[in-house]
Amino acid sequence: MLELIWLLPTFPLLGFLALVLTGGRLPKQIAGPIGAGSIGLSFAVAALVASEFLNSGLEHFTYEAWVWMSVGGFNPGFTFYLDGLSMVMMLIITGVGFLIHLYATGYMSDDPSFARFFSYMNLFVSAMLMLVLGDNLVLLYLGWEGVGLCSYLLIGFWYTNPANGYAARKAFVVTRVGDTSMAIGLFLLFAQLGTLNIQDMLHAAEMQWSVGSGFAVAASLLLLGGAVGKSAQLPLQTWLPDAMAGPTPISALIHAATMVTAGVYLIARTHPLFEMAPSVQLLVALIGLITLLLSGFTAMTQSDIKRILAYSTVSQIGYMFLGLGVGAWSAAIFHLMTHAFFKALLFLASGTVILSLHHEQNIFKMGGLRKALPVSFFSFLIGSLALTAFPYTSGYFSKDEILLGALELEGVGFWFWLGGVVGAFFTGIYTFRLFFIVFFGDSQAEHPPEKEVGGWHMNGPLILLMILALAGGFIHVPLDAVFNHGEAHGEHHVSGLIHGIMIAVPLLGIAISYLFFMSKTFSVEKLMASALAKKLHAFWFGGWGFDTLYNAVLVSPFLFLARVNRKDIIDSFYALIVSVSQAANALIVKSQTGSLRWYALTVAGGLVVMVSLGAIL
Amino acid sequence: METIPVEHGFILAGILFCLGLIGVLTRRNVVFVLMSLEIMLNASGLAFIVAAARWGHAEGQVMFLMILTLAAAEVAVGLGLIIQMFRRFQTVDINVLSEMKG
């Protein structure tokens, strides 16, 4: 039964082939069932395999489909490795993926490129499954680049608008920086350890390298570079907010639930390597902490509903990095799972809002939608509560575990905990700012919604995700076998005060948000009156000036060089060869007069010359 | 009977060859070009005959017979081409046919 694991990436791949080989011309009635059905089949197989795996009591299971290539001692294969970690990931990808596909059959039903959309989506799921199931880093890298490609294709899905194409290129180029670092990391690992099979590699690393040795630090740093690019963490976080140019189901699937968490998965998968480089592990936590705080500030100032959610995604992945960095591995993966539930819910609900308002994304042009859009209202309510870690929602359990894990770290742990709590405070403010502005107050809509768009294939996934976002915290994640050696077992022993603070702070954020945006006890206008506040607002609105900085430091010099070297200095050498042969050609063309008598004369002349040469010599 | 010196025969062949060559180079009427070519062929045939008579070998005469056959075939093809050329271009002026220029 476990052997069926090879079917997981195969179904979406077949769906992709069916859709792409018909040239995207299949009618919606066929393309929709193929696109969503292939993921549904995958999920069914995943559930079957997972239950079998849990019942078998195995720690891990390897299935080799075939050897990809065999060069010397290097034999990466299409080999699938199933353990607690990859099982959780595959269930998230196929389960949440299926709900989002189902939603998309309704959301995209008016789009002329319906079949093309689902072909990309299926390819994405196939690549993502290879990423998490691959037992070697080469297969992981194949999936890694595959999801990057699909992300690019789907951000630029509405390619007729040049801005979307620009956003797609930006996402591709920025993540490429991280991918290059990761590729170098793979080269280093292979050169030093002689294998790219993940388990063998980790084992060899523990045998050959000592804790804190140069190679361990370099390898984990390079892998961290890849993770930072894919997961939109500082300093490569700039692409994710712009990636919201894609259709909303894409934002839910790729840019919230699955692909952006690939970096978290990578670090968790290679965590023994990071444990051997404590300085890098500390850096992971620091990156997470800074990212979650910076993007929290930015999310408070945005006005586009999807950009707010995008910055909150960056912030929540920051929490996961914080969890990884402090060694709370399973807490980070747990948060990855709950985040996939409630963030997919929030994005899909925002899709319903956007569609009902005829593609309006500015929250200040919404308002008072509570009655008109009841399904979105409840989705947002539950999603926002989970996002702010309201007690006993899914986000509460996972965020708690991360923060308690931080507290257990000696020395700097308290500061990481404090930063995380401050971040939770901001989460409360920006999440409920969005919620209050969109669903309460007076309607500011230019085109008030006639009725909520929906139907069972849009509302069904929302309702299921609501249940998961509420109750997802009670799911037991079977990760003990994966992370057992590095983690303290048993309950966290902390005082009631700490618990009280962690419950109260997000509520405080919600209360402040209520006073500002709901009861209007405090006025945002007054707060914004001073020049300093305006400057700060503009600074945060632009994402702490990272885009400006990168434009000035990287983009402008590059464009300058491109302009200077427009004629390509190196190419001029080859242009010289061309012009010389062209000149020779022009010279010889003159002798081709087309006159028969001229040719006869040259033949006779040539003969005379030859004969006289023979006579003389 | 007094034999003709072999030099005379070669000189005659040389003169005939040069006359033919000059004809090929200077004539514009393609029929005359073909005729001049015949003269050149016959000049080389004469040279073979003279040489064969001088050294008493039969190969020279064999070569002449071959040249004769070749000339007959060449005239047949050449005249056919000239007729085609006249049909298409309504002229026998060789200078007009310079479409392959440069």
XYZ file of C-alpha atoms in Angstrom:
719
model
C 0.000 0.000 0.000
C 2.781 2.427 0.882
C 4.208 1.857 -2.589
C 1.303 3.905 -3.954
C 3.235 6.985 -2.877
C 4.569 7.329 -6.423
C 1.006 8.135 -7.550
C 1.037 11.358 -5.528
C 3.011 13.577 -7.915
C 1.853 11.501 -10.894
C -1.830 12.443 -10.818
C -1.230 16.205 -10.970
C 1.443 15.665 -13.609
C -1.008 13.694 -15.751
C -3.588 16.417 -15.227
C -1.030 18.990 -16.340
C -0.161 16.946 -19.441
C -3.811 16.417 -20.352
C -4.497 20.137 -20.071
C -1.348 21.346 -21.771
C -1.298 18.839 -24.652
C -4.781 19.923 -25.687
C -3.369 23.428 -26.013
C -5.523 24.846 -23.233
C -8.588 24.509 -25.446
C -10.555 22.061 -23.314
C -13.948 23.454 -22.318
C -14.472 24.398 -18.667
C -16.799 21.466 -18.039
C -13.877 19.100 -18.738
C -10.856 21.171 -17.666
C -12.300 21.903 -14.215
C -12.866 18.263 -13.208
C -9.451 17.286 -14.607
C -7.658 20.115 -12.792
C -9.357 19.727 -9.418
C -9.971 15.990 -9.719
C -6.298 15.113 -10.168
C -5.496 16.843 -6.870
C -8.492 15.150 -5.239
C -7.161 11.744 -6.322
C -3.747 12.700 -4.969
C -5.289 13.635 -1.653
C -7.178 10.353 -1.491
C -3.930 8.434 -2.099
C -2.104 10.645 0.403
C -4.709 9.925 3.070
C -4.492 6.213 2.329
C -0.697 6.190 2.454
C -0.650 8.306 5.623
C -3.047 6.053 7.537
C -1.125 2.990 6.398
C 2.133 4.615 7.460
C 0.824 5.554 10.897
C -0.583 2.075 11.443
C 2.606 0.373 10.327
C 4.622 2.013 13.085
C 7.559 2.528 10.744
C 9.841 5.493 11.401
C 10.351 6.117 7.725
C 9.690 4.483 4.401
C 11.609 4.777 1.140
C 10.259 3.925 -2.284
C 12.481 4.090 -5.324
C 10.518 4.627 -8.534
C 13.563 4.646 -10.803
C 17.130 5.891 -10.966
C 17.237 9.323 -12.509
C 20.868 9.282 -13.600
C 23.922 7.291 -12.711
C 27.295 8.998 -13.012
C 30.151 7.428 -11.105
C 29.071 7.132 -7.505
C 26.323 9.724 -7.981
C 22.929 8.037 -8.339
C 20.071 10.377 -7.545
C 16.754 8.676 -8.163
C 13.085 9.439 -8.238
C 13.018 8.101 -4.728
C 10.299 9.100 -2.320
C 11.052 9.343 1.365
C 8.140 9.247 3.763
C 8.450 10.187 7.404
C 6.416 12.305 9.784
C 7.661 15.554 8.280
C 7.058 14.730 4.619
C 3.740 13.124 5.548
C 2.484 16.330 7.167
C 3.693 18.338 4.200
C 2.097 16.064 1.605
C -1.232 16.102 3.441
C -1.163 19.909 3.610
C -0.262 20.225 -0.061
C -2.836 17.801 -1.398
C -5.562 18.595 1.169
C -5.427 22.384 1.220
C -4.420 22.240 -2.441
C -7.552 20.315 -3.333
C -9.806 22.778 -1.484
C -8.141 25.691 -3.260
C -8.451 23.955 -6.649
C -12.126 23.368 -5.968
C -12.576 27.009 -5.032
C -10.701 28.074 -8.160
C -13.114 26.202 -10.456
C -15.686 28.729 -9.265
C -13.399 31.744 -8.938
C -11.882 31.422 -12.403
C -15.071 30.329 -14.195
C -15.311 33.553 -16.201
C -11.689 33.539 -17.267
C -10.987 32.706 -20.933
C -7.702 30.982 -19.972
C -9.382 28.589 -17.553
C -7.591 25.448 -18.796
C -4.189 27.174 -18.839
C -4.716 28.209 -15.221
C -5.370 24.657 -14.101
C -2.481 23.250 -16.109
C -0.076 25.548 -14.191
C -1.759 24.737 -10.880
C -1.428 20.992 -11.451
C 2.215 21.327 -12.459
C 2.798 23.311 -9.299
C 1.289 20.676 -7.024
C 3.286 17.950 -8.770
C 6.550 19.886 -8.312
C 5.736 20.744 -4.709
C 5.088 17.089 -3.891
C 8.432 16.126 -5.426
C 10.048 18.818 -3.296
C 8.726 17.435 -0.026
C 8.874 13.726 -0.918
C 12.301 13.631 -2.578
C 14.841 11.622 -0.598
C 17.784 13.389 -2.215
C 18.617 17.047 -2.601
C 18.669 16.809 -6.410
C 15.017 15.749 -6.577
C 14.244 18.359 -3.944
C 15.970 20.949 -6.101
C 13.966 19.830 -9.161
C 10.759 20.438 -7.234
C 12.219 23.652 -5.810
C 12.809 25.098 -9.264
C 9.553 23.640 -10.568
C 7.494 25.506 -7.998
C 9.527 28.639 -8.746
C 8.647 28.349 -12.420
C 4.951 27.818 -11.678
C 4.996 30.748 -9.278
C 6.417 32.897 -12.078
C 3.858 31.656 -14.602
C 0.941 32.188 -12.240
C 1.937 35.631 -10.929
C 2.080 36.738 -14.552
C -1.062 34.798 -15.410
C -2.888 37.917 -16.607
C 0.047 38.786 -18.812
C -1.699 41.447 -20.860
C -1.058 43.907 -18.030
C 2.690 44.747 -18.076
C 2.670 45.374 -14.309
C 1.829 41.702 -13.700
C 4.690 40.625 -15.943
C 7.003 42.899 -13.993
C 5.854 41.424 -10.687
C 6.408 37.916 -12.055
C 9.930 38.765 -13.203
C 10.705 40.382 -9.866
C 9.582 37.280 -7.980
C 11.614 35.067 -10.286
C 14.810 37.123 -10.127
C 14.727 37.695 -6.359
C 14.119 34.024 -5.571
C 16.856 33.200 -8.071
C 19.348 34.896 -5.747
C 18.401 32.439 -3.017
C 18.290 29.481 -5.415
C 21.824 30.195 -6.596
C 23.040 30.204 -3.022
C 21.259 26.913 -2.430
C 22.759 25.341 -5.568
C 26.250 26.317 -4.380
C 25.363 24.776 -1.023
C 24.457 21.519 -2.781
C 27.773 21.561 -4.671
C 29.640 22.090 -1.414
C 27.787 19.271 0.314
C 28.426 16.886 -2.570
C 32.081 17.841 -2.877
C 32.685 17.380 0.846
C 30.391 14.494 1.753
C 30.131 12.675 -1.569
C 26.370 12.160 -1.451
C 23.212 14.176 -1.890
C 20.882 11.632 -0.350
C 19.525 13.675 2.526
C 19.742 11.051 5.279
C 23.179 9.783 4.191
C 24.380 13.354 3.830
C 23.219 14.322 7.329
C 24.778 11.184 8.746
C 28.084 11.819 6.962
C 28.072 15.424 8.137
C 27.718 14.321 11.742
C 30.576 11.880 11.297
C 32.984 14.178 9.461
C 32.360 17.652 10.784
C 32.552 18.895 14.320
C 30.036 21.302 15.768
C 30.734 24.823 14.552
C 33.264 23.748 11.918
C 33.739 25.931 8.869
C 32.113 23.569 6.412
C 29.014 23.078 8.549
C 28.620 26.834 8.913
C 29.165 27.456 5.187
C 26.795 24.698 4.054
C 23.994 25.690 6.412
C 24.451 29.375 5.503
C 24.130 28.582 1.808
C 21.025 26.462 2.371
C 19.628 29.239 4.539
C 20.122 31.593 1.567
C 17.852 29.383 -0.525
C 15.278 29.159 2.247
C 15.278 32.920 2.776
C 14.651 33.547 -0.932
C 11.830 31.049 -1.257
C 10.157 31.948 2.020
C 10.382 35.714 1.473
C 12.396 36.499 4.590
C 14.744 39.389 5.141
C 16.575 40.479 2.999
C 14.818 38.807 0.049
C 11.242 39.470 1.188
C 10.454 42.160 -1.413
C 8.954 39.866 -4.036
C 6.033 38.434 -2.073
C 3.798 41.535 -1.768
C 4.179 42.157 -5.513
C 3.354 38.517 -6.201
C -0.228 39.370 -5.251
C -0.668 40.389 -8.903
C -1.673 36.797 -9.612
C -5.198 35.421 -9.264
C -6.300 35.101 -5.626
C -6.384 31.258 -5.473
C -2.702 31.432 -6.462
C -1.998 33.728 -3.561
C -3.751 31.239 -1.293
C -2.043 28.118 -2.628
C 1.455 29.238 -3.604
C 2.069 32.447 -1.730
C 0.527 31.490 1.595
C -0.056 27.788 2.161
C 2.623 25.827 0.364
C 5.457 27.210 -1.749
C 6.596 30.014 0.528
C 6.870 27.535 3.369
C 9.294 25.409 1.331
C 12.167 27.267 3.001
C 10.858 26.244 6.419
C 10.609 22.664 5.184
C 14.170 22.759 3.830
C 15.610 23.917 7.145
C 13.517 21.412 9.105
C 14.573 18.628 6.736
C 18.276 19.426 7.121
C 18.017 20.458 10.784
C 20.959 18.331 11.996
C 23.147 20.449 9.739
C 21.863 23.607 11.396
C 22.347 22.095 14.839
C 26.003 21.648 13.939
C 26.271 25.359 13.184
C 24.762 27.092 16.243
C 25.717 30.543 14.980
C 23.723 30.002 11.770
C 20.803 28.639 13.742
C 20.809 31.775 15.835
C 20.869 33.770 12.595
C 17.756 31.898 11.430
C 15.935 32.983 14.564
C 17.184 36.545 14.203
C 16.081 36.738 10.555
C 12.675 35.413 11.549
C 12.320 37.877 14.398
C 13.348 40.942 12.391
C 11.179 39.898 9.435
C 8.102 39.338 11.551
C 8.454 42.731 13.224
C 9.220 44.701 10.041
C 6.407 43.178 8.026
C 4.035 43.650 10.983
C 4.655 47.395 10.810
C 4.220 47.373 7.044
C 0.972 45.417 7.179
C -0.526 48.092 9.442
C -0.136 50.759 6.759
C -1.242 48.941 3.597
C -4.551 49.627 1.906
C -4.718 46.707 -0.546
C -6.505 43.736 1.021
C -4.175 41.206 -0.594
C -1.010 43.118 0.271
C -2.035 43.184 3.946
C -2.450 39.439 3.848
C 0.858 39.083 1.967
C 2.756 41.029 4.631
C 1.058 38.993 7.322
C 2.236 35.857 5.499
C 5.809 37.164 5.562
C 5.347 37.883 9.239
C 3.956 34.435 10.053
C 6.760 32.710 8.163
C 9.014 34.876 10.319
C 7.473 33.092 13.313
C 8.256 29.747 11.711
C 11.879 30.805 11.190
C 11.987 31.971 14.781
C 10.754 28.530 15.834
C 13.368 26.814 13.667
C 16.086 29.087 14.973
C 15.388 28.366 18.623
C 15.218 24.628 17.940
C 11.460 24.271 18.314
C 11.361 22.250 15.109
C 7.992 20.609 15.447
C 6.427 23.850 16.655
C 7.583 25.530 13.439
C 6.107 22.750 11.287
C 2.942 22.828 13.406
C 2.648 26.553 12.765
C 3.293 25.899 9.072
C 0.264 23.603 9.060
C -2.125 25.850 10.999
C -0.927 28.836 8.969
C -1.749 26.926 5.772
C -5.304 26.465 7.086
C -6.126 29.949 8.257
C -4.146 31.870 5.646
C -5.680 29.867 2.790
C -9.047 30.626 4.388
C -8.290 34.351 4.579
C -7.034 34.524 1.000
C -9.952 32.564 -0.424
C -12.408 34.723 1.538
C -10.668 37.855 0.250
C -11.088 36.362 -3.229
C -14.845 36.185 -2.670
C -14.859 39.784 -1.410
C -12.812 40.990 -4.390
C -14.980 39.165 -6.894
C -18.223 40.318 -5.277
C -17.004 43.925 -5.479
C -16.022 43.595 -9.157
C -12.266 43.377 -8.592
C -11.977 46.076 -5.955
C -8.954 45.498 -3.687
C -8.727 48.766 -1.750
C -10.078 48.199 1.765
C -11.077 51.858 2.049
C -13.512 51.335 -0.820
C -15.260 48.462 0.919
C -16.870 48.910 4.323
C -20.060 47.541 5.841
C -19.928 44.253 3.987
C -21.017 42.244 7.029
C -24.591 41.743 5.848
C -23.980 41.566 2.117
C -21.229 38.942 2.266
C -22.038 36.630 5.193
C -19.806 33.706 4.166
C -16.779 35.957 3.706
C -17.588 37.682 6.977
C -17.506 34.471 8.987
C -14.471 33.211 7.085
C -12.628 36.415 7.866
C -13.749 36.373 11.477
C -12.460 32.858 12.073
C -9.342 33.351 9.950
C -8.482 36.580 11.741
C -9.003 35.027 15.162
C -6.716 32.140 14.247
C -4.140 34.522 12.788
C -4.065 36.608 15.968
C -3.758 33.456 18.084
C -7.101 33.873 19.855
C -7.277 31.196 22.574
C -8.152 27.700 21.361
C -8.095 28.545 17.676
C -5.424 26.724 15.666
C -2.988 29.654 15.553
C -3.025 29.936 19.344
C -1.531 26.479 19.895
C 1.157 26.735 17.272
C 2.271 30.274 18.055
C 2.324 29.436 21.750
C 4.614 26.510 21.160
C 7.032 28.629 19.135
C 7.149 31.364 21.778
C 7.554 28.876 24.614
C 10.300 27.193 22.618
C 12.033 30.570 22.341
C 11.716 31.085 26.070
C 13.508 27.810 26.736
C 16.593 29.008 24.928
C 19.118 30.247 27.459
C 20.449 33.781 27.248
C 18.891 35.517 24.277
C 15.752 33.375 24.438
C 13.837 35.914 26.482
C 14.440 38.624 23.886
C 13.245 36.360 21.089
C 10.150 35.652 23.157
C 9.586 39.345 23.776
C 9.988 40.149 20.070
C 7.522 37.420 19.184
C 4.997 38.758 21.681
C 5.383 42.287 20.298
C 4.854 40.815 16.820
C 1.666 39.131 18.060
C 0.486 42.521 19.299
C 0.957 44.004 15.818
C -0.723 40.967 14.296
C -3.803 41.743 16.360
C -3.810 45.354 15.227
C -3.353 44.866 11.486
C -5.594 41.817 11.194
C -8.548 43.425 12.882
C -7.904 46.764 11.222
C -8.576 44.950 7.954
C -11.553 43.130 9.453
C -13.240 46.221 10.929
C -12.662 48.447 7.892
C -13.931 45.895 5.399
C -16.929 44.487 7.220
C -18.135 47.293 9.506
C -18.842 50.986 9.212
C -20.502 52.624 6.257
C -20.234 51.255 2.763
C -17.605 53.047 0.682
C -17.976 50.761 -2.306
C -18.202 52.272 -5.777
C -20.056 49.216 -7.004
C -21.937 47.792 -4.021
C -22.196 44.016 -4.273
C -25.532 42.750 -5.554
C -24.990 39.355 -4.021
C -22.099 37.292 -2.728
C -20.484 35.205 -5.433
C -20.348 31.599 -4.392
C -21.854 28.260 -5.113
C -20.955 25.015 -3.445
C -17.486 24.774 -4.966
C -16.516 28.157 -3.538
C -18.345 28.066 -0.216
C -17.616 24.392 0.495
C -13.827 24.885 0.727
C -14.366 28.013 2.842
C -16.502 26.120 5.346
C -14.056 23.206 5.541
C -11.142 25.609 6.012
C -13.110 27.424 8.738
C -13.402 24.147 10.626
C -9.704 23.418 10.120
C -8.686 26.929 11.170
C -10.736 26.586 14.340
C -9.906 23.031 15.279
C -6.563 22.515 13.496
C -4.736 23.070 16.761
C -6.018 19.793 18.129
C -4.426 17.765 15.331
C -1.491 15.808 16.669
C 1.475 16.203 14.344
C 3.543 12.992 14.392
C 6.963 14.592 14.266
C 8.603 13.065 17.339
C 10.475 10.453 15.311
C 11.918 13.126 13.035
C 13.085 15.633 15.589
C 13.365 13.497 18.724
C 17.072 13.886 19.316
C 17.269 17.661 19.495
C 14.210 18.612 21.448
C 13.237 18.646 25.074
C 10.275 16.399 25.649
C 7.219 16.841 27.799
C 5.240 19.866 28.757
C 6.685 23.329 28.879
C 6.995 24.479 32.454
C 6.257 28.167 32.549
C 4.491 30.394 34.960
C 0.898 31.479 34.592
C 2.103 35.041 34.104
C 3.843 34.136 30.859
C 0.742 32.347 29.633
C -1.398 35.291 30.645
C 0.810 37.705 28.732
C 0.713 35.551 25.603
C -3.069 35.410 25.688
C -3.563 39.047 26.615
C -1.219 40.746 24.175
C -3.037 39.776 20.940
C -6.329 40.687 22.620
C -4.819 44.059 23.488
C -3.954 44.486 19.807
C -7.516 43.643 18.829
C -8.830 46.120 21.422
C -6.634 48.922 20.103
C -7.745 48.110 16.601
C -11.351 48.264 17.839
C -10.874 51.669 19.420
C -9.303 53.086 16.265
C -11.307 51.554 13.471
C -14.597 50.438 14.994
C -15.715 52.741 17.777
C -13.514 55.580 16.465
C -12.649 56.532 20.078
C -9.192 57.371 18.785
C -8.728 58.958 15.423
C -6.183 57.803 12.868
C -6.261 61.273 11.340
C -5.006 62.855 14.564
C -2.269 60.277 14.814
C -1.269 61.007 11.256
C -1.309 64.780 11.670
C 2.352 65.326 12.459
C 4.967 65.401 9.720
C 6.967 62.665 11.420
C 3.977 60.328 11.430
C 3.397 60.976 7.730
C 7.014 60.198 6.961
C 6.921 57.036 9.039
C 3.715 55.977 7.341
C 5.191 56.463 3.886
C 8.325 54.609 4.978
C 6.397 51.631 6.305
C 3.951 51.706 3.410
C 6.909 51.227 1.063
C 8.070 48.220 3.080
C 10.899 49.967 4.982
C 12.419 51.256 1.773
C 13.854 47.906 0.734
C 12.602 48.287 -2.814
C 14.097 51.768 -3.052
C 17.371 50.508 -1.623
C 17.616 47.569 -4.033
C 16.670 49.785 -6.945
C 19.430 52.238 -6.052
C 22.115 49.683 -5.185
C 21.430 46.882 -7.661
C 18.904 47.708 -10.365
C 20.131 51.173 -11.360
C 23.840 50.240 -11.681
C 22.853 47.168 -13.655
C 20.697 49.189 -16.032
C 23.501 51.760 -16.320
C 26.000 49.060 -17.285
C 23.505 47.609 -19.739
C 23.052 51.020 -21.354
C 26.789 51.668 -21.562
C 27.484 48.265 -23.002
C 24.490 48.263 -25.307
C 26.708 47.418 -28.315
C 28.440 44.601 -26.411
C 32.223 44.996 -26.405
C 32.979 41.292 -26.625
C 30.561 40.859 -29.487
C 32.453 43.427 -31.601
C 35.248 40.892 -32.224
C 32.757 38.545 -33.842
C 31.201 41.442 -35.725
C 34.688 42.090 -37.153
C 34.862 38.544 -38.572
C 31.508 39.094 -40.183
C 32.458 42.401 -41.783
C 35.775 41.041 -43.140
C 34.075 38.137 -44.862
C 31.391 40.443 -46.154
C 34.043 42.720 -47.693
C 35.754 39.728 -49.326
C 32.416 38.603 -50.631
C 31.721 42.016 -52.194
C 35.121 41.869 -53.908
C 34.546 38.459 -55.476
C 30.951 39.233 -56.439
C 32.342 41.825 -58.883
C 33.910 39.062 -60.967
C 30.535 37.392 -61.448
C 29.382 39.493 -64.385
C 26.966 36.952 -65.814
C 28.556 37.417 -69.271
C 29.519 34.155 -70.952
C 32.260 35.761 -73.026
C 33.900 37.202 -69.909
C 34.002 33.740 -68.360
C 35.492 32.264 -71.526
C 38.141 34.975 -71.531
C 39.114 34.261 -67.939
C 39.363 30.542 -68.730
C 41.593 31.283 -71.713
C 43.650 33.796 -69.720
C 44.081 31.302 -66.909
C 45.211 28.662 -69.376
C 47.769 31.013 -70.904
C 49.134 31.870 -67.491
C 49.411 28.199 -66.491
C 51.062 27.130 -69.717
C 53.546 29.984 -69.660
C 54.313 29.266 -66.021
C 54.974 25.640 -67.034
C 57.186 26.788 -69.875
C 59.217 29.164 -67.696
C 59.752 26.854 -64.773
C 55.515 11.766 -102.687
C 56.998 14.390 -100.470
C 55.688 14.377 -96.944
C 54.411 17.559 -95.284
C 56.714 18.547 -92.399
C 55.171 17.917 -89.045
C 55.777 21.517 -87.921
C 53.473 22.837 -90.659
C 50.686 20.610 -89.448
C 51.079 21.845 -85.834
C 51.277 25.490 -86.922
C 48.057 25.093 -88.917
C 46.371 23.476 -85.915
C 47.589 26.339 -83.682
C 46.301 28.988 -86.078
C 42.922 27.270 -86.356
C 42.683 27.011 -82.540
C 43.461 30.699 -82.080
C 40.940 31.691 -84.758
C 38.308 29.631 -82.953
C 39.202 31.123 -79.570
C 39.033 34.660 -80.941
C 35.660 33.816 -82.435
C 34.355 32.553 -79.073
C 35.592 35.654 -77.283
C 34.472 38.288 -79.745
C 31.315 37.019 -81.360
C 27.984 38.031 -79.785
C 25.776 35.869 -81.937
C 25.524 32.579 -80.069
C 25.338 30.542 -83.323
C 28.732 31.879 -84.341
C 30.101 31.145 -80.875
C 29.055 27.531 -81.368
C 30.682 27.454 -84.798
C 33.929 28.852 -83.376
C 33.874 26.139 -80.737
C 33.663 23.559 -83.580
C 36.721 25.108 -85.191
C 38.642 24.788 -81.895
C 37.634 21.151 -81.555
C 38.715 20.397 -85.111
C 42.026 22.197 -84.550
C 42.811 19.854 -81.670
C 41.680 16.915 -83.850
C 44.095 17.990 -86.558
C 46.924 18.106 -84.031
C 46.160 14.498 -83.018
C 46.147 13.327 -86.674
C 49.439 15.080 -87.428
C 51.087 13.600 -84.376
C 49.731 10.115 -85.173
C 51.057 10.314 -88.750
C 54.465 11.501 -87.525
C 54.996 8.673 -85.024
C 52.940 6.056 -86.853
C 50.605 5.358 -83.944
C 46.914 4.548 -84.276
C 45.838 6.161 -80.994
C 45.760 9.652 -82.557
C 43.197 8.527 -85.102
C 41.143 6.900 -82.352
C 41.196 10.165 -80.466
C 40.056 12.027 -83.570
C 37.093 9.689 -83.992
C 36.186 10.358 -80.381
C 36.422 14.122 -80.844
C 34.188 13.804 -83.906
C 31.529 11.966 -81.906
C 31.820 14.441 -79.087
C 31.442 17.357 -81.460
C 28.337 15.833 -83.007
C 26.744 15.364 -79.597
C 27.797 18.845 -78.498
C 26.256 20.446 -81.570
C 23.006 18.591 -81.032
C 22.764 19.818 -77.419
C 24.083 23.281 -78.256
C 21.589 23.883 -81.054
C 18.779 22.673 -78.831
C 19.814 25.197 -76.184
C 20.006 27.945 -78.779
C 16.453 27.206 -79.927
C 15.218 27.344 -76.332
C 17.112 30.560 -75.766
C 15.574 32.125 -78.862
C 12.112 31.077 -77.810
C 12.428 32.593 -74.374
C 14.381 35.748 -75.028
C 13.643 36.386 -78.743
C 17.358 36.992 -79.332
C 20.577 35.159 -80.060
C 22.768 37.902 -78.530
C 24.907 36.270 -75.811
C 25.372 39.570 -73.928
C 21.679 39.767 -73.137
C 21.931 36.575 -71.088
C 23.588 37.979 -67.976
C 20.975 37.231 -65.368
C 23.477 35.364 -63.174
C 25.370 38.612 -62.558
C 26.782 39.068 -59.029
